[in-house]
Short mmCIF file of C-alpha atoms in Angstrom, two decimals:
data_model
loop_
_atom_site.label_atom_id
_atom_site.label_comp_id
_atom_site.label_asym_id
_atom_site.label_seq_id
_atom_site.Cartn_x
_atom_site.Cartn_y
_atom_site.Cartn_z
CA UNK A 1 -148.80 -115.54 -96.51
CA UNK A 2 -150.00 -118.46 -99.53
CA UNK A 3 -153.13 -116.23 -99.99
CA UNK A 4 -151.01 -113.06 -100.34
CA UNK A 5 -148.70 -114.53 -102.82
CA UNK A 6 -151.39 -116.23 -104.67
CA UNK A 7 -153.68 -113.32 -105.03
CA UNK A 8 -150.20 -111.17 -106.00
CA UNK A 9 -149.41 -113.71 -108.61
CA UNK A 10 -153.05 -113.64 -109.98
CA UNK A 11 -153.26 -110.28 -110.41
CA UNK A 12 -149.83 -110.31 -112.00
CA UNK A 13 -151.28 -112.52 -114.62
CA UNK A 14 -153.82 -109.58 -115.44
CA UNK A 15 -156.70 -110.84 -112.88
CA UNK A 16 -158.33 -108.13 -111.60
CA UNK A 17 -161.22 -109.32 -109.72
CA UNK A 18 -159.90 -111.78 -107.64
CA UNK A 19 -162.00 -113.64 -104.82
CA UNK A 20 -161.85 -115.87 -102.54
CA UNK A 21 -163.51 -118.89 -101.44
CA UNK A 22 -163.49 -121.63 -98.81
CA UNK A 23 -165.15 -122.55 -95.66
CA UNK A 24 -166.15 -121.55 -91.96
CA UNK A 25 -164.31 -124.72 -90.40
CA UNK A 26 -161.35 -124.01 -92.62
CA UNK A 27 -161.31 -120.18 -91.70
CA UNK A 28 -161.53 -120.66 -88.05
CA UNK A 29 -159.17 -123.73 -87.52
CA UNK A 30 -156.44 -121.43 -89.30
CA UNK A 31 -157.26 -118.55 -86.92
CA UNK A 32 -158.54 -116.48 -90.16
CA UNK A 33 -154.97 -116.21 -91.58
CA UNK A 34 -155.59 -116.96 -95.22
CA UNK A 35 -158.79 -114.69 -95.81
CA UNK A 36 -156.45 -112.13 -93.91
CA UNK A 37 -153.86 -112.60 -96.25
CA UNK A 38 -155.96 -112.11 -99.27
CA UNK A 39 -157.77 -109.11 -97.59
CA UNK A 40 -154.52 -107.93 -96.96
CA UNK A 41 -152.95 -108.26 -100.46
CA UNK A 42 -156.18 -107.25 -102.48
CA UNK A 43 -156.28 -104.15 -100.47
CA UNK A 44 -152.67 -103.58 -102.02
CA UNK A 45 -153.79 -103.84 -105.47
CA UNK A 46 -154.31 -100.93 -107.64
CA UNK A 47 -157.45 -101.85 -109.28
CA UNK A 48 -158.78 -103.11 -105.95
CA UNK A 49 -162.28 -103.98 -105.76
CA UNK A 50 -162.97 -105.12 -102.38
CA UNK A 51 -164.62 -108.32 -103.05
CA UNK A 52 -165.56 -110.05 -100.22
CA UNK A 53 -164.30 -113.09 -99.28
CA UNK A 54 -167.30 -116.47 -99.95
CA UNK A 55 -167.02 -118.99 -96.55
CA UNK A 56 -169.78 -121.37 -96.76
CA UNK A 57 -170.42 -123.69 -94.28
CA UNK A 58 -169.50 -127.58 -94.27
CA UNK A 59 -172.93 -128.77 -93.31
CA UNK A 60 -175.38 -126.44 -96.21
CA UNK A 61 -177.64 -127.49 -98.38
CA UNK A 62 -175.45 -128.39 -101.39
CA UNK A 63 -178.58 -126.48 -103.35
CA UNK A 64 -178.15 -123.50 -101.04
CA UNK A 65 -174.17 -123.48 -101.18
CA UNK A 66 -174.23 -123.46 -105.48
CA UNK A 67 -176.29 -120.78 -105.54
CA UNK A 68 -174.36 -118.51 -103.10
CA UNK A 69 -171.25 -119.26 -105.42
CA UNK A 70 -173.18 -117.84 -108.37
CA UNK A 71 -174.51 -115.19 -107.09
CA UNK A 72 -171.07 -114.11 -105.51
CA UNK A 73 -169.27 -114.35 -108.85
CA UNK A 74 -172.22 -112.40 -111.18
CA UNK A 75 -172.70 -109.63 -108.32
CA UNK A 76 -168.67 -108.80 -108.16
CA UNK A 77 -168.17 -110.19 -111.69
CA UNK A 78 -164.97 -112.34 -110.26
CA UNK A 79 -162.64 -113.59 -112.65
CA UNK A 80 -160.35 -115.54 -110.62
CA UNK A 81 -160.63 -117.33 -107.24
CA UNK A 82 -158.47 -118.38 -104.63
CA UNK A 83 -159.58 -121.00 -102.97
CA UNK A 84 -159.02 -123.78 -99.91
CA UNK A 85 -158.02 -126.57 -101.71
CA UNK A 86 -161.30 -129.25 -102.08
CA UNK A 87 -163.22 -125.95 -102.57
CA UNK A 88 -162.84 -126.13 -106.84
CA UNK A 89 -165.35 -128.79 -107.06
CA UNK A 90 -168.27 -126.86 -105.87
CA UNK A 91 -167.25 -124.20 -108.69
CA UNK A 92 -167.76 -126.62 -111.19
CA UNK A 93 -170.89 -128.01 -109.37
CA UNK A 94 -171.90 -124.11 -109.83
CA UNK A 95 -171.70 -124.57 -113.91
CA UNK A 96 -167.96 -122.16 -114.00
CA UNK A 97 -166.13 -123.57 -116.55
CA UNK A 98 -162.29 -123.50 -115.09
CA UNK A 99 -160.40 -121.52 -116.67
CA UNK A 100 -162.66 -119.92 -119.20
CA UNK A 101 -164.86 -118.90 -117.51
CA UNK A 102 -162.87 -118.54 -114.05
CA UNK A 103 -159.44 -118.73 -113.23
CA UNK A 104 -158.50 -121.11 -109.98
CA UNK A 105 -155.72 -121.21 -107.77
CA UNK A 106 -155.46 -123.47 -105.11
CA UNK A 107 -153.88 -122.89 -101.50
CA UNK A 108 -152.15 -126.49 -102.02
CA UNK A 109 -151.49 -127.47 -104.98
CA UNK A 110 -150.63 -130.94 -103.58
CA UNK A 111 -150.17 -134.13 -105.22
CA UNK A 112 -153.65 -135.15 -106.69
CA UNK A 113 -153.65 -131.33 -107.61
CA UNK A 114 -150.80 -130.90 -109.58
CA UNK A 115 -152.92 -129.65 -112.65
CA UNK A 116 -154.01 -126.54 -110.71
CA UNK A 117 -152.39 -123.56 -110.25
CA UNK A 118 -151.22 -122.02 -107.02
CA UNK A 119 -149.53 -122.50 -104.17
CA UNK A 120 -146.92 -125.21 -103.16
CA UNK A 121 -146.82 -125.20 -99.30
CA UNK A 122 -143.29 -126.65 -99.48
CA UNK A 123 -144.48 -129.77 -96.95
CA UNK A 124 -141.00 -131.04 -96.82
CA UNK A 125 -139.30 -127.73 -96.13
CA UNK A 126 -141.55 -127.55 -93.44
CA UNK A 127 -141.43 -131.26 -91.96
CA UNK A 128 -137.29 -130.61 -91.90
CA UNK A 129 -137.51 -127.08 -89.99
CA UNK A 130 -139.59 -129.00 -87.91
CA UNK A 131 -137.62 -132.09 -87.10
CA UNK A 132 -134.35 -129.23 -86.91
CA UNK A 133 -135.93 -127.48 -84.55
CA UNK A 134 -136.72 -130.83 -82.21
CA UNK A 135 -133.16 -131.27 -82.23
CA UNK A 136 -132.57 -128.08 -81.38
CA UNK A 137 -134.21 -128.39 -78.69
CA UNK A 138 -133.20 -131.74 -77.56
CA UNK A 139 -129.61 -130.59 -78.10
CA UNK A 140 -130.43 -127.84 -75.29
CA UNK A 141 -132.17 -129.78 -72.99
CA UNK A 142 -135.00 -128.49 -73.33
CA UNK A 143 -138.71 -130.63 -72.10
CA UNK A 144 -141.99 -129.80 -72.21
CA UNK A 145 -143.80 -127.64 -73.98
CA UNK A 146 -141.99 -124.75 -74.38
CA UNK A 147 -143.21 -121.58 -72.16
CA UNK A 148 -143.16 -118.85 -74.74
CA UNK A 149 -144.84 -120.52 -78.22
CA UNK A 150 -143.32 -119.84 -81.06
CA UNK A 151 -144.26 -119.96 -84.53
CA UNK A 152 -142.15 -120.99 -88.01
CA UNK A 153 -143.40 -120.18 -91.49
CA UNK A 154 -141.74 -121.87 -94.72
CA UNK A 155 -143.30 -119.25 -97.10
CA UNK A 156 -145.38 -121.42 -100.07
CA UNK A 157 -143.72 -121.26 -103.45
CA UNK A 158 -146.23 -120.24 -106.65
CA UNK A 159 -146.88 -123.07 -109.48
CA UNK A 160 -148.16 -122.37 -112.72
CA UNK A 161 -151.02 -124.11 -114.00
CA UNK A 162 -153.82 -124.42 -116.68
CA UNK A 163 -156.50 -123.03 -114.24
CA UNK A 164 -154.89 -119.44 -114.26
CA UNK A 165 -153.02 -118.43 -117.63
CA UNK A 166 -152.26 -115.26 -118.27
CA UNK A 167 -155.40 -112.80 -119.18
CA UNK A 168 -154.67 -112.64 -122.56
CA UNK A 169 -154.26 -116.37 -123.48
CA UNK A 170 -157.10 -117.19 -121.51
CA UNK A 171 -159.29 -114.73 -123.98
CA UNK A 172 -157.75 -116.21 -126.78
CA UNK A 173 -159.05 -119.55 -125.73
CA UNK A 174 -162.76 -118.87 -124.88
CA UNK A 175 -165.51 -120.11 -127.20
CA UNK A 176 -167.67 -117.24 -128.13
CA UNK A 177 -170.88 -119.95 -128.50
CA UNK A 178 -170.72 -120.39 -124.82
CA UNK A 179 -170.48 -116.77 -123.60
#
């Protein structure tokens, strides 16, 4: 759901070619839930443009990887990205100037990110549904793993940040010797 919110709130703020970007490991260790949650909410958009989403892999060429992030943005002309959090250096390694020339919103905007824009995965929301639903169980009886799995989501929680302003102040701020 962080990558649905976060491409809803970007697009709210007058982005209209919003893509994503992040990584193979990160994409299949969270069963493909975030780039299906920006699939899902671009798709929803009225000015939809169907970017697609930019995985690269942990082990490229860092040479190879840079260049695949510029090409990406020129071809669909992106002007803001969601992306796994980590992810926002190689955009700068890729010469984007953040936000002029590209608006950023992280999926975690934790701690040592706090400058960034985006999403706030509410870690100690979660950690307490967590430990309430231990004692939950405990206070059942319950043992073991349990034999239907179930699944709890503490929907993320959208921060404002100096990587995304609004559209129009972040034209007002761009210097027309570097464009």
């Amino acid at each position: 759901r962080n990558s649905m919110i976060a491409v809803q709130c970007l697009n709210n703020l007058g982005y209209e070619r919003i893509g994503f970007f992040g990584n193979t490991e990160f994409d299949g260790r969270t069963d493909g839930n975030f780039t299906a949650g920006y699939r899902t909410a671009t798709k929803k958009m009225a000015h939809s443009k169907n970017i697609p989403f930019l995985l690269t892999r942990e082990n490229s060429k860092l040479s190879e990887t840079l260049v695949e992030i510029r090409k990406w943005i020129a071809h669909w002309q992106i002007d803001a990205v969601v992306c796994v959090t980590g992810m926002q250096d190689l955009l700068v390694k890729a010469g984007c100037r953040i936000p002029e020339d590209i608006a950023v919103a992280l999926l975690n905007t934790q701690a040592e990110f706090q400058e960034f824009a985006g999403m706030d995965e509410q870690g100690f929301r979660t950690g307490a549904a967590a430990v309430d639903c231990l004692v939950g169980m405990i206070h059942r009886g319950e043992r073991g793993v349990p034999e239907v799995p179930y699944q709890m989501l503490i929907e993320g929680k959208w921060m404002d940040g100096p990587t995304a302003p609004p559209v129009a102040n972040r034209m007002a701020r761009r210097d027309p010797k570097k464009d």
